[in-house]
Amino acid sequence: MARYSDHTRDPCPWVILNDTGAAFAMGAIGSGIWHIVKGSKNSPRGERIIGAISSVKARSPVLGGNFAVWGGLFSTFDCALKGIRQKEDPWNVIASGFLTGGVLAARGGLAASARSAALGGLVLALFEGVSIAVARISTPSAPPMVH
Amino acid sequence: MSSFPPADQTSNTSFYSQSDTVNVSDILGNVDFGSAQIRELAGLGTGKLGEIEFVQVDDVPMTAGPIASRGVLDDLCYGTGTTYLAGLSFGGLWGLVEGTRGPNSNFKLRINTVLNSVTRRGPSIGNSCGILAMGYNGINGVITTIRGRHDAVNNIAAGALVGAIFKSTAGIRAMSVASVVCASAAAAWTYTFRHLQ
């Protein structure tokens, strides 16, 4: 998620579409695999294939849509923060996760919203921490200066 | 570095006799940094036919056109995202129209009806559109990879397949109708895209 000054990611307004689509695909495919297994397990013998298909058809678009809304809103907040702060750092991503979580749970009241926001910020902070750690491990250290 | 032309000897001697201070611009002014010299310094050859003409910043080339694309996965993400958001907006508008047409006189009831119909129509149409776009782009990517070329046949075949899969539980008739509709939509999109470029 944090690929700063990366040539494979597009400039800001357009990347929202890309992130929405990527999140939708992740949610729909992940949920599809999950519900193939769950649907066939919960169906009686002889109707396992039909049960799996109908379970996937009923559930996987919904999770895909939820993921897409999360990803799209997250990317929108990320772009807005980049525009306002004129900076690209992990705090943008963490704040976007916090705001997205808060906004999406806003109908549940202030307490639910705050809980969801804290969870969103925490999850994105974990992602950021892991990606920074991975980058630090996988990047070779600079060769010593030779005079 | 043979074509790196040294400043000629006479101007060099007069240069030092004139003054002892030497600027960067004095030195650089005597050296020809033409494109041929730069190419040779960078090890790119002399720029003759058959040699490397230029180096791309990215390993992954972008296709030219109004809708840039870096490959199958990028197409999938953009296609799914754009179609999902378009479907969500269309469904939301439909729900809005549907909700405001009711016979409710009470303001609170009317707001509630509108909200209900917007949040019912919007996500359901958005989800269906997203699934269709994801299936279409995914199948198209697989066909393109297998055939090794990208053309209208791929798009139409992907549209027909995704329509059939989308309606696979509704019977043969619905399957064929959906298949034909999706194939025509894919053909129309291909035609429009070609004229956009």
Short mmCIF file of C-alpha atoms in Angstrom, two decimals:
data_model
loop_
_atom_site.label_atom_id
_atom_site.label_comp_id
_atom_site.label_asym_id
_atom_site.label_seq_id
_atom_site.Cartn_x
_atom_site.Cartn_y
_atom_site.Cartn_z
CA MET A 1 0.00 0.00 0.00
CA ALA A 2 2.86 2.36 0.67
CA ARG A 3 4.82 2.53 -2.54
CA TYR A 4 6.17 6.03 -2.46
CA SER A 5 7.31 7.63 -5.71
CA ASP A 6 6.45 4.39 -7.43
CA HIS A 7 6.16 4.47 -11.21
CA THR A 8 3.66 1.67 -11.23
CA ARG A 9 1.04 3.76 -9.45
CA ASP A 10 -0.87 6.50 -11.16
CA PRO A 11 -1.23 10.12 -10.07
CA CYS A 12 -3.83 10.93 -7.54
CA PRO A 13 -7.38 11.19 -8.75
CA TRP A 14 -7.01 8.16 -11.03
CA VAL A 15 -5.47 5.90 -8.47
CA ILE A 16 -8.81 5.94 -6.59
CA LEU A 17 -10.43 3.97 -9.43
CA ASN A 18 -7.54 1.54 -9.44
CA ASP A 19 -7.70 1.01 -5.67
CA THR A 20 -11.47 0.59 -5.73
CA GLY A 21 -11.18 -2.08 -8.39
CA ALA A 22 -8.31 -3.85 -6.69
CA ALA A 23 -10.20 -3.90 -3.40
CA PHE A 24 -13.36 -5.19 -5.11
CA ALA A 25 -11.43 -7.97 -6.81
CA MET A 26 -9.68 -8.94 -3.60
CA GLY A 27 -12.92 -9.05 -1.64
CA ALA A 28 -14.92 -10.85 -4.30
CA ILE A 29 -12.28 -13.47 -5.09
CA GLY A 30 -11.40 -14.07 -1.45
CA SER A 31 -15.01 -14.36 -0.47
CA GLY A 32 -15.66 -16.56 -3.50
CA ILE A 33 -13.03 -19.08 -2.41
CA TRP A 34 -14.30 -18.97 1.18
CA HIS A 35 -17.93 -19.53 0.19
CA ILE A 36 -17.16 -22.33 -2.28
CA VAL A 37 -15.82 -24.28 0.69
CA LYS A 38 -18.46 -23.12 3.16
CA GLY A 39 -21.37 -23.55 0.74
CA SER A 40 -20.39 -27.06 -0.23
CA LYS A 41 -19.79 -28.05 3.40
CA ASN A 42 -23.18 -26.76 4.51
CA SER A 43 -25.15 -28.40 1.69
CA PRO A 44 -26.57 -31.92 1.77
CA ARG A 45 -24.78 -34.57 -0.24
CA GLY A 46 -25.77 -34.48 -3.91
CA GLU A 47 -26.38 -30.75 -3.88
CA ARG A 48 -22.93 -29.62 -2.93
CA ILE A 49 -22.05 -27.97 -6.26
CA ILE A 50 -25.35 -26.09 -6.49
CA GLY A 51 -25.03 -25.09 -2.83
CA ALA A 52 -21.52 -23.78 -3.38
CA ILE A 53 -22.55 -21.79 -6.47
CA SER A 54 -25.58 -20.21 -4.87
CA SER A 55 -23.62 -19.38 -1.73
CA VAL A 56 -20.89 -17.68 -3.79
CA LYS A 57 -23.47 -15.83 -5.88
CA ALA A 58 -25.24 -14.55 -2.80
CA ARG A 59 -22.22 -13.55 -0.71
CA SER A 60 -19.16 -12.75 -2.79
CA PRO A 61 -20.49 -9.65 -4.63
CA VAL A 62 -21.54 -8.17 -1.30
CA LEU A 63 -18.12 -8.59 0.30
CA GLY A 64 -16.52 -7.32 -2.91
CA GLY A 65 -18.70 -4.23 -2.69
CA ASN A 66 -17.83 -3.68 0.97
CA PHE A 67 -14.14 -3.98 0.18
CA ALA A 68 -14.53 -1.63 -2.78
CA VAL A 69 -16.20 1.03 -0.66
CA TRP A 70 -13.48 0.69 1.98
CA GLY A 71 -10.66 0.80 -0.56
CA GLY A 72 -12.14 3.64 -2.57
CA LEU A 73 -12.87 5.80 0.46
CA PHE A 74 -9.42 5.03 1.85
CA SER A 75 -7.74 6.03 -1.40
CA THR A 76 -9.85 9.20 -1.58
CA PHE A 77 -8.78 10.22 1.93
CA ASP A 78 -5.18 9.35 1.09
CA CYS A 79 -5.26 11.57 -1.99
CA ALA A 80 -6.95 14.39 -0.08
CA LEU A 81 -4.31 14.23 2.67
CA LYS A 82 -1.50 14.20 0.12
CA GLY A 83 -3.02 17.26 -1.51
CA ILE A 84 -3.51 19.13 1.77
CA ARG A 85 -0.19 18.23 3.43
CA GLN A 86 1.91 18.16 0.25
CA LYS A 87 3.70 15.18 1.74
CA GLU A 88 3.72 11.43 1.26
CA ASP A 89 4.49 9.56 4.44
CA PRO A 90 3.09 6.73 6.57
CA TRP A 91 0.97 9.18 8.56
CA ASN A 92 -1.21 9.86 5.50
CA VAL A 93 -1.99 6.16 5.24
CA ILE A 94 -2.67 5.72 8.95
CA ALA A 95 -4.88 8.80 9.08
CA SER A 96 -6.77 7.60 5.99
CA GLY A 97 -7.42 4.26 7.65
CA PHE A 98 -8.64 6.05 10.79
CA LEU A 99 -10.95 8.38 8.83
CA THR A 100 -12.32 5.60 6.61
CA GLY A 101 -13.13 3.42 9.58
CA GLY A 102 -14.78 6.34 11.33
CA VAL A 103 -16.89 7.46 8.36
CA LEU A 104 -18.11 3.98 7.46
CA ALA A 105 -19.35 3.32 11.00
CA ALA A 106 -20.88 6.79 11.39
CA ARG A 107 -24.45 5.50 11.25
CA GLY A 108 -23.80 3.40 14.35
CA GLY A 109 -23.21 6.40 16.62
CA LEU A 110 -20.15 8.11 18.03
CA ALA A 111 -18.88 5.16 20.08
CA ALA A 112 -19.11 2.68 17.20
CA SER A 113 -17.52 5.22 14.87
CA ALA A 114 -14.60 5.82 17.25
CA ARG A 115 -14.05 2.08 17.70
CA SER A 116 -14.07 1.47 13.97
CA ALA A 117 -11.77 4.44 13.34
CA ALA A 118 -9.26 3.22 15.92
CA LEU A 119 -9.34 -0.25 14.38
CA GLY A 120 -8.82 1.17 10.88
CA GLY A 121 -5.89 3.30 12.02
CA LEU A 122 -4.35 0.37 13.88
CA VAL A 123 -4.63 -2.03 10.95
CA LEU A 124 -3.07 0.49 8.55
CA ALA A 125 -0.34 1.32 11.06
CA LEU A 126 0.47 -2.39 11.24
CA PHE A 127 0.58 -2.61 7.42
CA GLU A 128 2.85 0.41 7.28
CA GLY A 129 5.15 -0.90 9.97
CA VAL A 130 5.45 -4.27 8.28
CA SER A 131 6.10 -2.73 4.86
CA ILE A 132 8.77 -0.40 6.29
CA ALA A 133 10.42 -3.33 8.07
CA VAL A 134 10.35 -5.45 4.91
CA ALA A 135 11.79 -2.59 2.86
CA ARG A 136 14.57 -2.11 5.40
CA ILE A 137 15.45 -5.80 5.43
CA SER A 138 15.27 -6.30 1.68
CA THR A 139 17.20 -3.14 0.72
CA PRO A 140 20.96 -3.78 0.67
CA SER A 141 22.95 -1.28 2.70
CA ALA A 142 24.87 1.38 0.80
CA PRO A 143 28.39 0.35 -0.23
CA PRO A 144 31.15 2.06 1.74
CA MET A 145 32.65 5.20 0.24
CA VAL A 146 36.00 4.65 -1.38
CA HIS A 147 38.42 7.53 -1.33
CA MET B 1 36.22 8.37 -25.15
CA SER B 2 37.87 8.99 -28.51
CA SER B 3 35.24 11.42 -29.68
CA PHE B 4 35.51 13.48 -26.51
CA PRO B 5 37.16 16.44 -28.18
CA PRO B 6 39.90 18.02 -26.11
CA ALA B 7 40.16 21.73 -26.19
CA ASP B 8 42.75 22.54 -28.79
CA GLN B 9 46.23 23.27 -27.58
CA THR B 10 46.53 26.91 -28.59
CA SER B 11 43.39 28.12 -26.88
CA ASN B 12 44.38 26.15 -23.78
CA THR B 13 47.72 27.89 -23.38
CA SER B 14 46.30 31.33 -23.97
CA PHE B 15 43.57 30.48 -21.51
CA TYR B 16 46.07 29.89 -18.70
CA SER B 17 48.23 32.85 -19.62
CA GLN B 18 45.30 35.21 -19.41
CA SER B 19 44.41 34.53 -15.81
CA ASP B 20 45.01 32.01 -13.07
CA THR B 21 41.37 31.64 -11.99
CA VAL B 22 39.56 28.83 -13.77
CA ASN B 23 35.79 28.56 -13.55
CA VAL B 24 33.64 25.54 -14.20
CA SER B 25 32.04 27.41 -17.06
CA ASP B 26 35.45 28.08 -18.60
CA ILE B 27 36.22 24.37 -18.72
CA LEU B 28 32.79 23.27 -19.81
CA GLY B 29 32.71 25.96 -22.47
CA ASN B 30 35.73 24.38 -24.15
CA VAL B 31 34.27 20.88 -24.20
CA ASP B 32 31.61 19.73 -26.62
CA PHE B 33 28.94 17.79 -24.76
CA GLY B 34 26.87 16.91 -27.79
CA SER B 35 24.37 14.07 -27.82
CA ALA B 36 26.86 11.80 -29.55
CA GLN B 37 29.39 12.28 -26.75
CA ILE B 38 26.75 11.76 -24.06
CA ARG B 39 25.62 8.56 -25.74
CA GLU B 40 29.16 7.27 -25.86
CA LEU B 41 29.78 8.16 -22.23
CA ALA B 42 26.64 6.31 -21.20
CA GLY B 43 27.64 3.27 -23.24
CA LEU B 44 24.66 3.51 -25.58
CA GLY B 45 26.59 3.25 -28.82
CA THR B 46 26.82 5.93 -31.44
CA GLY B 47 23.11 6.16 -32.23
CA LYS B 48 23.31 4.45 -35.60
CA LEU B 49 20.48 2.35 -36.92
CA GLY B 50 19.96 -0.88 -35.03
CA GLU B 51 21.39 0.34 -31.76
CA ILE B 52 19.43 1.38 -28.68
CA GLU B 53 17.52 4.54 -29.41
CA PHE B 54 16.42 5.47 -25.91
CA VAL B 55 15.93 3.92 -22.52
CA GLN B 56 12.56 3.76 -20.83
CA VAL B 57 12.29 4.79 -17.23
CA ASP B 58 10.03 1.88 -16.48
CA ASP B 59 10.51 -1.75 -17.32
CA VAL B 60 6.79 -1.94 -18.00
CA PRO B 61 5.83 0.07 -21.07
CA MET B 62 2.55 1.95 -21.03
CA THR B 63 0.22 1.80 -24.00
CA ALA B 64 -0.52 5.15 -25.54
CA GLY B 65 -4.04 6.52 -25.63
CA PRO B 66 -6.60 8.25 -23.46
CA ILE B 67 -6.90 5.23 -21.18
CA ALA B 68 -3.39 4.19 -20.25
CA SER B 69 -2.74 0.62 -19.34
CA ARG B 70 0.23 -1.31 -18.04
CA GLY B 71 -1.16 -4.76 -18.54
CA VAL B 72 -3.79 -7.26 -17.58
CA LEU B 73 -3.83 -6.62 -13.84
CA ASP B 74 -4.01 -2.86 -14.28
CA ASP B 75 -6.88 -3.24 -16.74
CA LEU B 76 -8.67 -5.45 -14.24
CA CYS B 77 -8.33 -2.95 -11.40
CA TYR B 78 -9.33 0.07 -13.47
CA GLY B 79 -12.15 -1.71 -15.24
CA THR B 80 -13.62 -3.11 -12.05
CA GLY B 81 -13.25 0.13 -10.10
CA THR B 82 -14.74 2.32 -12.80
CA THR B 83 -17.62 -0.02 -13.53
CA TYR B 84 -18.38 -0.56 -9.84
CA LEU B 85 -18.52 3.18 -9.15
CA ALA B 86 -20.60 3.79 -12.29
CA GLY B 87 -23.05 1.07 -11.26
CA LEU B 88 -23.18 2.41 -7.70
CA SER B 89 -23.96 5.93 -8.92
CA PHE B 90 -26.54 4.73 -11.44
CA GLY B 91 -28.24 2.53 -8.85
CA GLY B 92 -28.16 5.37 -6.33
CA LEU B 93 -29.83 7.74 -8.80
CA TRP B 94 -32.43 5.13 -9.66
CA GLY B 95 -33.16 4.61 -5.98
CA LEU B 96 -33.39 8.37 -5.47
CA VAL B 97 -35.94 8.72 -8.27
CA GLU B 98 -37.86 5.69 -7.01
CA GLY B 99 -37.91 6.96 -3.43
CA THR B 100 -39.07 10.49 -4.24
CA ARG B 101 -41.99 9.22 -6.36
CA GLY B 102 -43.77 7.66 -3.39
CA PRO B 103 -47.05 9.03 -2.01
CA ASN B 104 -45.55 9.99 1.38
CA SER B 105 -46.56 13.41 2.65
CA ASN B 106 -44.63 13.27 5.90
CA PHE B 107 -41.09 14.70 5.51
CA LYS B 108 -39.40 12.21 7.83
CA LEU B 109 -41.10 9.27 6.18
CA ARG B 110 -40.11 10.55 2.76
CA ILE B 111 -36.42 10.90 3.77
CA ASN B 112 -36.51 7.39 5.17
CA THR B 113 -38.06 5.99 1.99
CA VAL B 114 -35.47 7.73 -0.19
CA LEU B 115 -32.58 6.51 1.97
CA ASN B 116 -33.95 2.97 1.92
CA SER B 117 -34.38 2.83 -1.83
CA VAL B 118 -31.00 4.47 -2.51
CA THR B 119 -29.15 2.05 -0.24
CA ARG B 120 -31.07 -0.90 -1.71
CA ARG B 121 -30.61 -0.12 -5.40
CA GLY B 122 -27.12 1.40 -5.35
CA PRO B 123 -25.04 -1.39 -3.82
CA SER B 124 -26.92 -4.20 -5.58
CA ILE B 125 -26.40 -2.71 -9.05
CA GLY B 126 -22.84 -1.67 -8.17
CA ASN B 127 -21.98 -5.18 -6.98
CA SER B 128 -23.39 -6.80 -10.11
CA CYS B 129 -21.54 -4.35 -12.35
CA GLY B 130 -18.31 -4.92 -10.41
CA ILE B 131 -18.61 -8.70 -10.70
CA LEU B 132 -19.33 -8.43 -14.43
CA ALA B 133 -16.35 -6.13 -15.02
CA MET B 134 -14.07 -8.27 -12.91
CA GLY B 135 -15.10 -11.43 -14.74
CA TYR B 136 -14.83 -9.75 -18.13
CA ASN B 137 -11.35 -8.36 -17.49
CA GLY B 138 -10.15 -11.54 -15.84
CA ILE B 139 -11.34 -13.78 -18.70
CA ASN B 140 -10.04 -11.28 -21.24
CA GLY B 141 -6.64 -11.34 -19.56
CA VAL B 142 -6.52 -15.13 -19.60
CA ILE B 143 -7.56 -15.29 -23.29
CA THR B 144 -5.03 -12.58 -24.19
CA THR B 145 -2.25 -14.43 -22.38
CA ILE B 146 -3.13 -17.75 -24.04
CA ARG B 147 -3.48 -16.34 -27.57
CA GLY B 148 -0.58 -13.94 -27.18
CA ARG B 149 -2.46 -11.10 -28.87
CA HIS B 150 -4.99 -8.46 -27.93
CA ASP B 151 -7.88 -7.95 -30.34
CA ALA B 152 -11.64 -7.57 -30.68
CA VAL B 153 -12.21 -11.33 -30.79
CA ASN B 154 -10.84 -11.65 -27.26
CA ASN B 155 -13.11 -8.92 -25.96
CA ILE B 156 -16.26 -10.33 -27.53
CA ALA B 157 -15.46 -13.88 -26.40
CA ALA B 158 -14.79 -12.63 -22.87
CA GLY B 159 -18.10 -10.73 -22.89
CA ALA B 160 -20.04 -13.78 -24.09
CA LEU B 161 -18.41 -16.03 -21.48
CA VAL B 162 -18.93 -13.66 -18.57
CA GLY B 163 -22.59 -13.13 -19.48
CA ALA B 164 -23.15 -16.88 -19.58
CA ILE B 165 -21.38 -17.41 -16.25
CA PHE B 166 -23.22 -14.51 -14.61
CA LYS B 167 -26.61 -16.02 -15.42
CA SER B 168 -25.49 -19.65 -15.13
CA THR B 169 -28.09 -20.56 -12.51
CA ALA B 170 -31.09 -19.02 -14.31
CA GLY B 171 -31.46 -21.52 -17.14
CA ILE B 172 -30.26 -21.86 -20.72
CA ARG B 173 -32.48 -19.10 -22.10
CA ALA B 174 -31.37 -16.44 -19.61
CA MET B 175 -27.79 -17.58 -20.08
CA SER B 176 -27.90 -17.06 -23.84
CA VAL B 177 -29.64 -13.70 -23.53
CA ALA B 178 -27.05 -12.46 -21.00
CA SER B 179 -24.26 -13.85 -23.14
CA VAL B 180 -25.47 -12.01 -26.25
CA VAL B 181 -26.06 -8.78 -24.32
CA CYS B 182 -22.58 -8.86 -22.74
CA ALA B 183 -20.90 -9.78 -26.05
CA SER B 184 -22.60 -6.84 -27.77
CA ALA B 185 -21.61 -4.53 -24.93
CA ALA B 186 -18.02 -5.73 -25.26
CA ALA B 187 -18.12 -5.19 -29.03
CA ALA B 188 -19.55 -1.68 -28.58
CA TRP B 189 -16.88 -0.88 -25.99
CA THR B 190 -14.12 -2.18 -28.27
CA TYR B 191 -15.42 -0.05 -31.13
CA THR B 192 -15.68 3.06 -28.93
CA PHE B 193 -12.23 2.50 -27.46
CA ARG B 194 -10.66 2.18 -30.90
CA HIS B 195 -12.22 5.47 -31.95
CA LEU B 196 -11.08 7.16 -28.73
CA GLN B 197 -7.53 6.25 -29.66
#
